Coordinates of C-alpha atoms in Angstrom, one line a residue:
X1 CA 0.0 0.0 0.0
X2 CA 2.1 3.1 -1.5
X3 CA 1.0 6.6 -0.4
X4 CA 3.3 9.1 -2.4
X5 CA 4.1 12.2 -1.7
X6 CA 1.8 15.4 -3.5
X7 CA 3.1 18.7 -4.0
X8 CA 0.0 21.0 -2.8
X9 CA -1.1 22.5 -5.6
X10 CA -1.6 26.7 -6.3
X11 CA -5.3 26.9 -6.4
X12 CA -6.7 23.8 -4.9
X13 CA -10.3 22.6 -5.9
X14 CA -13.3 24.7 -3.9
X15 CA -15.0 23.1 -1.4
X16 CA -17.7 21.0 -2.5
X17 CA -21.6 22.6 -2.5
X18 CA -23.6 18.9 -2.2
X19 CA -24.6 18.4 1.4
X20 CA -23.8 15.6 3.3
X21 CA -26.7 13.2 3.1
X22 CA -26.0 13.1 -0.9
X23 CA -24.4 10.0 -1.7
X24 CA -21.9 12.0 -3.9
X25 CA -20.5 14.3 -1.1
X26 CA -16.8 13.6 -0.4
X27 CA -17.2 12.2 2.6
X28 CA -18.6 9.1 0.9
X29 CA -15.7 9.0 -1.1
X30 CA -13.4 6.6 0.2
X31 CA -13.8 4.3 3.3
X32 CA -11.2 6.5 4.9
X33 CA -13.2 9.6 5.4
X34 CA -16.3 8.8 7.0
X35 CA -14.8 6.1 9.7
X36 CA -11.8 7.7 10.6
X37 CA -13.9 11.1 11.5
X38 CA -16.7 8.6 13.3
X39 CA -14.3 6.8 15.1
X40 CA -12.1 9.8 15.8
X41 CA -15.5 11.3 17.5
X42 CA -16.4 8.0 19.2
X43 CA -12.8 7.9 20.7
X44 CA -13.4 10.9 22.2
X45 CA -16.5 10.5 23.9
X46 CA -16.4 7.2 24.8
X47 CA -13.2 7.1 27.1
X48 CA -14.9 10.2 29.5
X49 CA -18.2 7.7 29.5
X50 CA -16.5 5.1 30.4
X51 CA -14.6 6.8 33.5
X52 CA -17.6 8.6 35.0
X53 CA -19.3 5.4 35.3
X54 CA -16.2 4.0 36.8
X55 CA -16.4 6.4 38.9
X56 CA -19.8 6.1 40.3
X57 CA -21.1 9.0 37.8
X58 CA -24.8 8.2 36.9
X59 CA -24.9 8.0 33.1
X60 CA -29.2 8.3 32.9
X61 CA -30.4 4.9 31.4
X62 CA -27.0 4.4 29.0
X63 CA -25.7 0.8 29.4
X64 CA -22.0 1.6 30.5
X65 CA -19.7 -1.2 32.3
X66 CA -16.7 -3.0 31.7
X67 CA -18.2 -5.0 29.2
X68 CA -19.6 -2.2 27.4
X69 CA -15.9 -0.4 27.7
X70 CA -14.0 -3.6 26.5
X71 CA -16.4 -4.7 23.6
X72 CA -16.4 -0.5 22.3
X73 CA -13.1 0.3 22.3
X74 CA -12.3 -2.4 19.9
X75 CA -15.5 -3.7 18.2
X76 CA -16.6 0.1 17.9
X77 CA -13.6 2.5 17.5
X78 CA -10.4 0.2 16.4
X79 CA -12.8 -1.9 13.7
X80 CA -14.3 1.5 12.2
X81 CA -10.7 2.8 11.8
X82 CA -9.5 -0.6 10.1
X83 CA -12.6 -0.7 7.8
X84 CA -11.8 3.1 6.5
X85 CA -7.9 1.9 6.0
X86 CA -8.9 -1.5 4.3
X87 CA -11.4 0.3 2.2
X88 CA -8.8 2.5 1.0
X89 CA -6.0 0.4 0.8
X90 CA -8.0 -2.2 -0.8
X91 CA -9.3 0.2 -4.2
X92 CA -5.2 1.1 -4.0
X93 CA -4.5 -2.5 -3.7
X94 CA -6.3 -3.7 -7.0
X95 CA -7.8 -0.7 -8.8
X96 CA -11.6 -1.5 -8.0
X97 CA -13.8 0.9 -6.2
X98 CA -14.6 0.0 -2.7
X99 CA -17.5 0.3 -1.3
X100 CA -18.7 4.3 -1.5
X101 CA -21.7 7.1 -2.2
X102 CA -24.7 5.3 -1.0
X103 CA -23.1 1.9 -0.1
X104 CA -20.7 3.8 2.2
X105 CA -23.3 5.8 3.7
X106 CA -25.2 2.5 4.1
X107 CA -22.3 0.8 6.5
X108 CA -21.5 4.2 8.4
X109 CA -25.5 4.1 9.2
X110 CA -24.9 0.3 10.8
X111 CA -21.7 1.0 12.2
X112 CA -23.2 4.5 14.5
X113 CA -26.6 2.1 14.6
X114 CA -24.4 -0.1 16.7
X115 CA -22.7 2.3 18.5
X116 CA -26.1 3.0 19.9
X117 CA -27.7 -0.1 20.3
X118 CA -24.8 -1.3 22.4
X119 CA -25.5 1.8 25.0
X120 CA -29.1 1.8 25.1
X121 CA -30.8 -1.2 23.7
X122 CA -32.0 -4.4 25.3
X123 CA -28.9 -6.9 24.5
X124 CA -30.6 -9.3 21.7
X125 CA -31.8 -6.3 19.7
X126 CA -27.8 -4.7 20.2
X127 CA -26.5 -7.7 19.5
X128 CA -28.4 -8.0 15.8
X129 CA -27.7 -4.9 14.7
X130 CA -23.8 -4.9 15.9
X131 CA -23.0 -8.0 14.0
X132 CA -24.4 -7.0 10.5
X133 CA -21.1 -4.4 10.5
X134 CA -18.3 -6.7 10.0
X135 CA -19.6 -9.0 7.4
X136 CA -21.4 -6.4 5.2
X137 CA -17.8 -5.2 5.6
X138 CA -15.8 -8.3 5.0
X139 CA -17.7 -8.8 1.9
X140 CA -17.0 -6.2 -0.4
X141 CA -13.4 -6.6 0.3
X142 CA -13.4 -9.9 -0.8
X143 CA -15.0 -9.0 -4.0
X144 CA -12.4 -6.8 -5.1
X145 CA -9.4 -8.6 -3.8
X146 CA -11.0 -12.0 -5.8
X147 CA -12.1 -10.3 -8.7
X148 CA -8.4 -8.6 -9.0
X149 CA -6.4 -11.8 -8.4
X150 CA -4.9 -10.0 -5.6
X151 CA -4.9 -13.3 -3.3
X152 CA -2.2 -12.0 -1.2
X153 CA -3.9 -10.1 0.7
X154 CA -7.2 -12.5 1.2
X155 CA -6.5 -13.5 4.8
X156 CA -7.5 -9.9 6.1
X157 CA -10.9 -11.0 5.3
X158 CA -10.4 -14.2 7.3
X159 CA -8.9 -12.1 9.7
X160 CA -12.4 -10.2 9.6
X161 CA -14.5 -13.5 9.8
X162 CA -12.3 -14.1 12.8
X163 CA -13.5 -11.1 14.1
X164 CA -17.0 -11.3 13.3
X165 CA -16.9 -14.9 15.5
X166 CA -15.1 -12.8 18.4
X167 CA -18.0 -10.4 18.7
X168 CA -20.5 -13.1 18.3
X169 CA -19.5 -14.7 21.4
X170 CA -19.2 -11.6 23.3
X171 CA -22.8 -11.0 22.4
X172 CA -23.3 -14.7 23.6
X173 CA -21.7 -14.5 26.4
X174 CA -23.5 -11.4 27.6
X175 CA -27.0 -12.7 26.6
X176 CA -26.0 -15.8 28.6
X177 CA -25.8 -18.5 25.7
X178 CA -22.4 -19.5 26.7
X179 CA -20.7 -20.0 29.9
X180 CA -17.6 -18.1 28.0
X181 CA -16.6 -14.9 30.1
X182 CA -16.9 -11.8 27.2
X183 CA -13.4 -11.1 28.4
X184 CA -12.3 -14.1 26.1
X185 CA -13.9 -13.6 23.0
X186 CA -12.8 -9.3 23.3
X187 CA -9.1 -10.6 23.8
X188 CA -9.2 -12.4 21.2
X189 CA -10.6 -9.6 18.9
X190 CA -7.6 -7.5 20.4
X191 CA -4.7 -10.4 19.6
X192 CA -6.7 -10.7 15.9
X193 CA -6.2 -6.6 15.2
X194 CA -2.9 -6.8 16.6
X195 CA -2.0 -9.7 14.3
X196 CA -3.3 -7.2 11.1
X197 CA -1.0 -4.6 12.5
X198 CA 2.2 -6.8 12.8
X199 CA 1.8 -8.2 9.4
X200 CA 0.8 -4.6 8.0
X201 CA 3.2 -2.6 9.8
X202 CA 5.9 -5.0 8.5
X203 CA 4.9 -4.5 5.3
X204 CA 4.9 -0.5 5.2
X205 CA 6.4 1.1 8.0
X206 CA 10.0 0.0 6.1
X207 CA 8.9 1.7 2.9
X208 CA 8.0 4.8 4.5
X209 CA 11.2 4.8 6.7
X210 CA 13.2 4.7 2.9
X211 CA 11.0 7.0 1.5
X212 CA 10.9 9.3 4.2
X213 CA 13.9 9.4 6.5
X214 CA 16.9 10.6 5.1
X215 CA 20.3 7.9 4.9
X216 CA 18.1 5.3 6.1
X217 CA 18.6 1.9 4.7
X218 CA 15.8 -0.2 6.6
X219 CA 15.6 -4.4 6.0
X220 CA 12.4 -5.5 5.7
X221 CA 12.5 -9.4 6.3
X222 CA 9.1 -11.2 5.1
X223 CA 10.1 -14.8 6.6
X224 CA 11.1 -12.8 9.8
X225 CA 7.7 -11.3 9.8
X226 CA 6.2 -14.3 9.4
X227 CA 7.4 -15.8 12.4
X228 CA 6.7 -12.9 14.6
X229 CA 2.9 -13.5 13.7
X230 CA 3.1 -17.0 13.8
X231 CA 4.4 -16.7 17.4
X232 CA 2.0 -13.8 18.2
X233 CA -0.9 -16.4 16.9
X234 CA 0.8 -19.0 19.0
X235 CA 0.8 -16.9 22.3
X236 CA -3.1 -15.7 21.9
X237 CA -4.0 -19.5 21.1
X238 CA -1.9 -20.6 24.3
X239 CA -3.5 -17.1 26.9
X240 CA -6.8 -17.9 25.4
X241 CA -6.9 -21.9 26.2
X242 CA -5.4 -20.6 30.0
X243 CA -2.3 -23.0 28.5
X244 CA 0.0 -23.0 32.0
X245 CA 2.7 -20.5 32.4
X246 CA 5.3 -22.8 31.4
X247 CA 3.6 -22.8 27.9
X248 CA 2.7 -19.0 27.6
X249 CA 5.3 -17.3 28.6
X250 CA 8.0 -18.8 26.3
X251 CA 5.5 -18.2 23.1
X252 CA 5.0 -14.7 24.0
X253 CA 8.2 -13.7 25.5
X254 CA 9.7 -15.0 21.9
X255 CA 6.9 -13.3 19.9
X256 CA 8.3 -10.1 21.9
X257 CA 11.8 -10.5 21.0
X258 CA 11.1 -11.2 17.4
X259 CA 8.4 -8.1 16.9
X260 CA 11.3 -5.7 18.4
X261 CA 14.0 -7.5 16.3
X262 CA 11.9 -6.8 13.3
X263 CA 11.8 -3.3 14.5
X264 CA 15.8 -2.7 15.0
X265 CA 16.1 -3.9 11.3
X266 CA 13.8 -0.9 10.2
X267 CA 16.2 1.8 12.1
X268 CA 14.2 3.4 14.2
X269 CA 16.7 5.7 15.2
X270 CA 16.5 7.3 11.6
X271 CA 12.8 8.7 12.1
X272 CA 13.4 10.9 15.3
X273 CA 13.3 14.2 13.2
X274 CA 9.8 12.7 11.2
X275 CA 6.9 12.6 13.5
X276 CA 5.4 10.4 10.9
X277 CA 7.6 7.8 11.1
X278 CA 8.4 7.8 14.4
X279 CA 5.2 7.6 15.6
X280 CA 4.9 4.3 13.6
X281 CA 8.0 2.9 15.3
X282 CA 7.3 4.0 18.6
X283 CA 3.8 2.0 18.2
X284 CA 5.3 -1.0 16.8
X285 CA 7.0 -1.3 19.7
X286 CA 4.6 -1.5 22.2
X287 CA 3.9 -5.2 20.3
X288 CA 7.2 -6.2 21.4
X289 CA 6.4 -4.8 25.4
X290 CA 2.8 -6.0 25.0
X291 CA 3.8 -9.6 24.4
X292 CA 6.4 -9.6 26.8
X293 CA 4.2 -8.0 29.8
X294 CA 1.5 -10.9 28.5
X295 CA 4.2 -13.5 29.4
X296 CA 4.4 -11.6 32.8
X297 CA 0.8 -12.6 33.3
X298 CA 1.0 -15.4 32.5
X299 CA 2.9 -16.4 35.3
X300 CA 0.8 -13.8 37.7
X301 CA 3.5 -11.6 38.0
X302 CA 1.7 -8.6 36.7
X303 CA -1.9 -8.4 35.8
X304 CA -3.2 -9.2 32.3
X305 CA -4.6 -5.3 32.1
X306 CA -1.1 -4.4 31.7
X307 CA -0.3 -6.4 29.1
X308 CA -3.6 -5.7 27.5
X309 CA -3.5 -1.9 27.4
X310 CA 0.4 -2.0 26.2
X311 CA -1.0 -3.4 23.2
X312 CA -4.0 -1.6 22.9
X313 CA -3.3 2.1 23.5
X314 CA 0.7 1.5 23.0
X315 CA 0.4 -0.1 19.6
X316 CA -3.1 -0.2 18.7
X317 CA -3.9 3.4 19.3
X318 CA -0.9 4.7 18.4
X319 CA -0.6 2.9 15.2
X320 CA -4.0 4.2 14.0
X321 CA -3.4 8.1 15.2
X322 CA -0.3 7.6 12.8
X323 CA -1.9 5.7 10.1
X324 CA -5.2 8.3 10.3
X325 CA -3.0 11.2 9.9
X326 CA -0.4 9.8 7.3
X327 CA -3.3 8.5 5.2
X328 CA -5.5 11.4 5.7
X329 CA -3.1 13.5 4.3
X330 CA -1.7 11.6 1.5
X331 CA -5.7 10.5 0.3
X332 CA -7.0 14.2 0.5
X333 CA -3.9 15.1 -1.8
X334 CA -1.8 16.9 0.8
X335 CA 2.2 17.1 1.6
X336 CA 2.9 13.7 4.1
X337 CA 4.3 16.3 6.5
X338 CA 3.0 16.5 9.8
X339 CA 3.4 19.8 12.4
X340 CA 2.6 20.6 16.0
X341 CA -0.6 19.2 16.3
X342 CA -0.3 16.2 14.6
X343 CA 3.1 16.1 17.1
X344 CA 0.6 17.0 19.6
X345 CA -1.5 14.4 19.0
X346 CA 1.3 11.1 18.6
X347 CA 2.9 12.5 22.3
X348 CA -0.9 12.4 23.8
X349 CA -1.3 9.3 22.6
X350 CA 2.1 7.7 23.7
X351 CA 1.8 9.8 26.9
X352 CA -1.9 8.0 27.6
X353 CA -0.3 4.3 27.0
X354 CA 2.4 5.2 29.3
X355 CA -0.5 6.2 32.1
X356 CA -2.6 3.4 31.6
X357 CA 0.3 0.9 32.3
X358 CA 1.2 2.6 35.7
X359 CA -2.5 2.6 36.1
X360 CA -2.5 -1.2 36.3
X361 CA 0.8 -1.6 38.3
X362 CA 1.1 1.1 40.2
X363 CA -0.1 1.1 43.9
X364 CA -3.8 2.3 44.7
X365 CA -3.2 5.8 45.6
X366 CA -1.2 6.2 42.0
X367 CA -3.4 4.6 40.5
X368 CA -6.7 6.2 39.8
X369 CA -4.6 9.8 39.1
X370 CA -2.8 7.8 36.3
X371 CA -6.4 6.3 34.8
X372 CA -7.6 9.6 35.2
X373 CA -4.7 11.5 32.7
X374 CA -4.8 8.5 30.9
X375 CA -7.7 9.2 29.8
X376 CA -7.3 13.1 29.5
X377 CA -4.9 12.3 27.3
X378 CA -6.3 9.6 24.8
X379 CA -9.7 12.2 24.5
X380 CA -8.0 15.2 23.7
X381 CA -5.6 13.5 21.3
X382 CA -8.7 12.6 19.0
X383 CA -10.6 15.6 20.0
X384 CA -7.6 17.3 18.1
X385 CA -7.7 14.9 15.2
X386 CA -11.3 15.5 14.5
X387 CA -11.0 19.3 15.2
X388 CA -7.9 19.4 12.7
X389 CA -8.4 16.7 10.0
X390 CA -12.6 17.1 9.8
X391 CA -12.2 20.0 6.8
X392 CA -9.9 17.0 5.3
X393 CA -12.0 14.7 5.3
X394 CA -15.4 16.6 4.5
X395 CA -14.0 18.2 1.4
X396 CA -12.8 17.1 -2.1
X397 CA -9.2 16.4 -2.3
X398 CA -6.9 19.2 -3.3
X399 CA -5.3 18.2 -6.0
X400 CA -8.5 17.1 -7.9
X401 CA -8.5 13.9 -8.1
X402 CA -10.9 11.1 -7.3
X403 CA -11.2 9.6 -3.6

């Protein structure tokens, strides 16, 4: 998935006059622009939710617990943001339009119809309309990718089915159908997106190091990528059976070592004047901490939150705040050059993941203080994405061209 550079050009298109609930307004361009706003908003709200009820705050009749939380952050907010960047990635991929106009403004209904349902409706009627999202999804995807011959890249969609299944037993598991806790099935859904990432990032974050950081030389090793998944797969299977410590800890301490060893071979150390690299690095990382904190737990030296928060707001969020921007930009037509906010934005982010972890370790009186800028910190980092890239995304791309 190449983004290139484009020079901004000297009188840039005006912004459109169609109003938004026309399917040919540009925010039902691309996938990009409508989930990465949505989700950018949803991030934003949802976190300060989340801690007033934790916090005793009455939130009226809205159906806010841990469950709630758990299943949101990554069956609302991280599966919008992967759609938009499949979406767009995918018509790059092979050429053929992905889903947009009407169609797109078809999923972005069922995806905030969700978002909804999970806070206020009774749990069969959430659960309904929650899982149409991901295979109305996964489908179109498939269709392009098959139709292309670009069978490379099929196994996101199984990745997506694999998803879909996750949710389904959450829903289960709430509505009582199963005697599975929903903490399972949402772990699962968080080694599955963190699986995309690893073999993604690998894929990319070396060609934009080359392209972008100056005397850098990165190696980008396919078969070593490989078995950084495979052992990442390997460690979820083992966590998610409750394999003994003896098992886990091995698997995920090695798929640890061999995400960061990836990393070293893509010269991080080149992207510390290019917050749009570095940001991508920095995330990446927290794979490598993630899985190594997981082997912690598995041997009850630390609780599993730790590990579970290193690799969702250390890699998961920080990978999409970098990926929304970079693409953002790139897709509307604009210079891949990021300034203070977009800086402001990455450190927030990092700074949260950094705060959630002492959150989890740290003793009580440290800990609710470190929840609480935690989540300071993740809301106003997407409060400034929306606030900055919303004109991006609402408006034809500057240079003209289609998307």
């Amino acid at each position: 998935m190449a983004i290139t550079t484009i020079s901004e050009p000297s009188r840039p298109t005006p912004a459109s006059s169609v109003l938004p609930w026309q399917p040919c307004h540009p925010v039902w361009q691309l996938g990009f622009r409508p989930f990465y706003l949505l989700a950018a908003l949803f991030a934003a709200v949802s976190i300060p939710l989340w801690l007033a009820s934790y916090l005793g705050v009455a939130t009226a009749s809205l159906q806010v617990s841990m469950g709630w939380h758990m299943h949101e952050m990554v069956f609302g907010f991280a599966v919008a943001v992967v759609v938009g960047f499949l979406f767009t990635a995918g018509r790059n991929w092979t050429g053929l339009p992905t889903p947009q106009g009407a169609h797109l403004m078809v999923l972005a209904a069922i995806w905030l119809a969700g978002r909804v349902a999970m806070l206020a409706a009774p749990a069969p009627v959430a659960a309904a309309i929650d899982l149409l999202f991901l295979p109305l999804c996964a489908w179109p995807l498939f269709q392009v990718l098959w139709r292309s011959g670009n069978h490379r890249n099929l196994f996101l969609v199984g990745l997506l089915a694999l998803l879909t299944i996750a949710n389904g037993l959450y829903h289960a598991s709430v509505m009582g159908l199963t005697p599975l806790s929903y903490f399972v099935p949402v772990q699962a859904a968080i080694f599955v997106i963190v699986l995309i990432e690893s073999v993604l990032g690998a894929r990319v974050i070396p060609m934009f190091t080359r392209n972008g950081a100056p005397g850098s030389s990165p190696l980008a090793s396919p078969k070593r990528a490989l078995v950084a998944a495979g052992l990442m797969a390997a460690a979820g299977v083992a966590w998610l059976f409750d394999a003994p410590g003896v098992v886990t800890a091995p698997l995920a301490l090695a798929a640890g070592a061999m995400s960061l060893v990836n990393l070293l071979a893509w010269q991080p150390q080149r992207t510390l004047r290019v917050p749009l690299l570095w940001i991508l690095h920095l995330s990446y990382a927290w794979i490598g901490i993630g899985f190594m904190l997981l082997a912690c737990a598995s041997l009850h030296w630390l609780p599993a939150s730790a590990a579970f928060h290193a690799l969702t707001v250390g890699s998961m969020a920080g990978l999409i705040i970098g990926m929304m921007t970079r693409t953002t930009l790139g897709h509307t037509g604009r210079p891949l050059k990021a300034g203070r906010k977009e800086a402001a934005m990455y450190w927030l982010v990092q700074l949260g993941a950094v705060a959630r972890l002492l959150s989890a370790v740290a003793p009580a009186a440290l800990a609710m203080p470190a929840l609480l800028l935690a989540g300071a910190c993740w809301s106003v980092a997407f409060v400034l994405y929306a606030a900055t890239y919303a004109q991006y995304l609402w408006r034809p791309r500057v240079d003209g061209r289609e998307g």
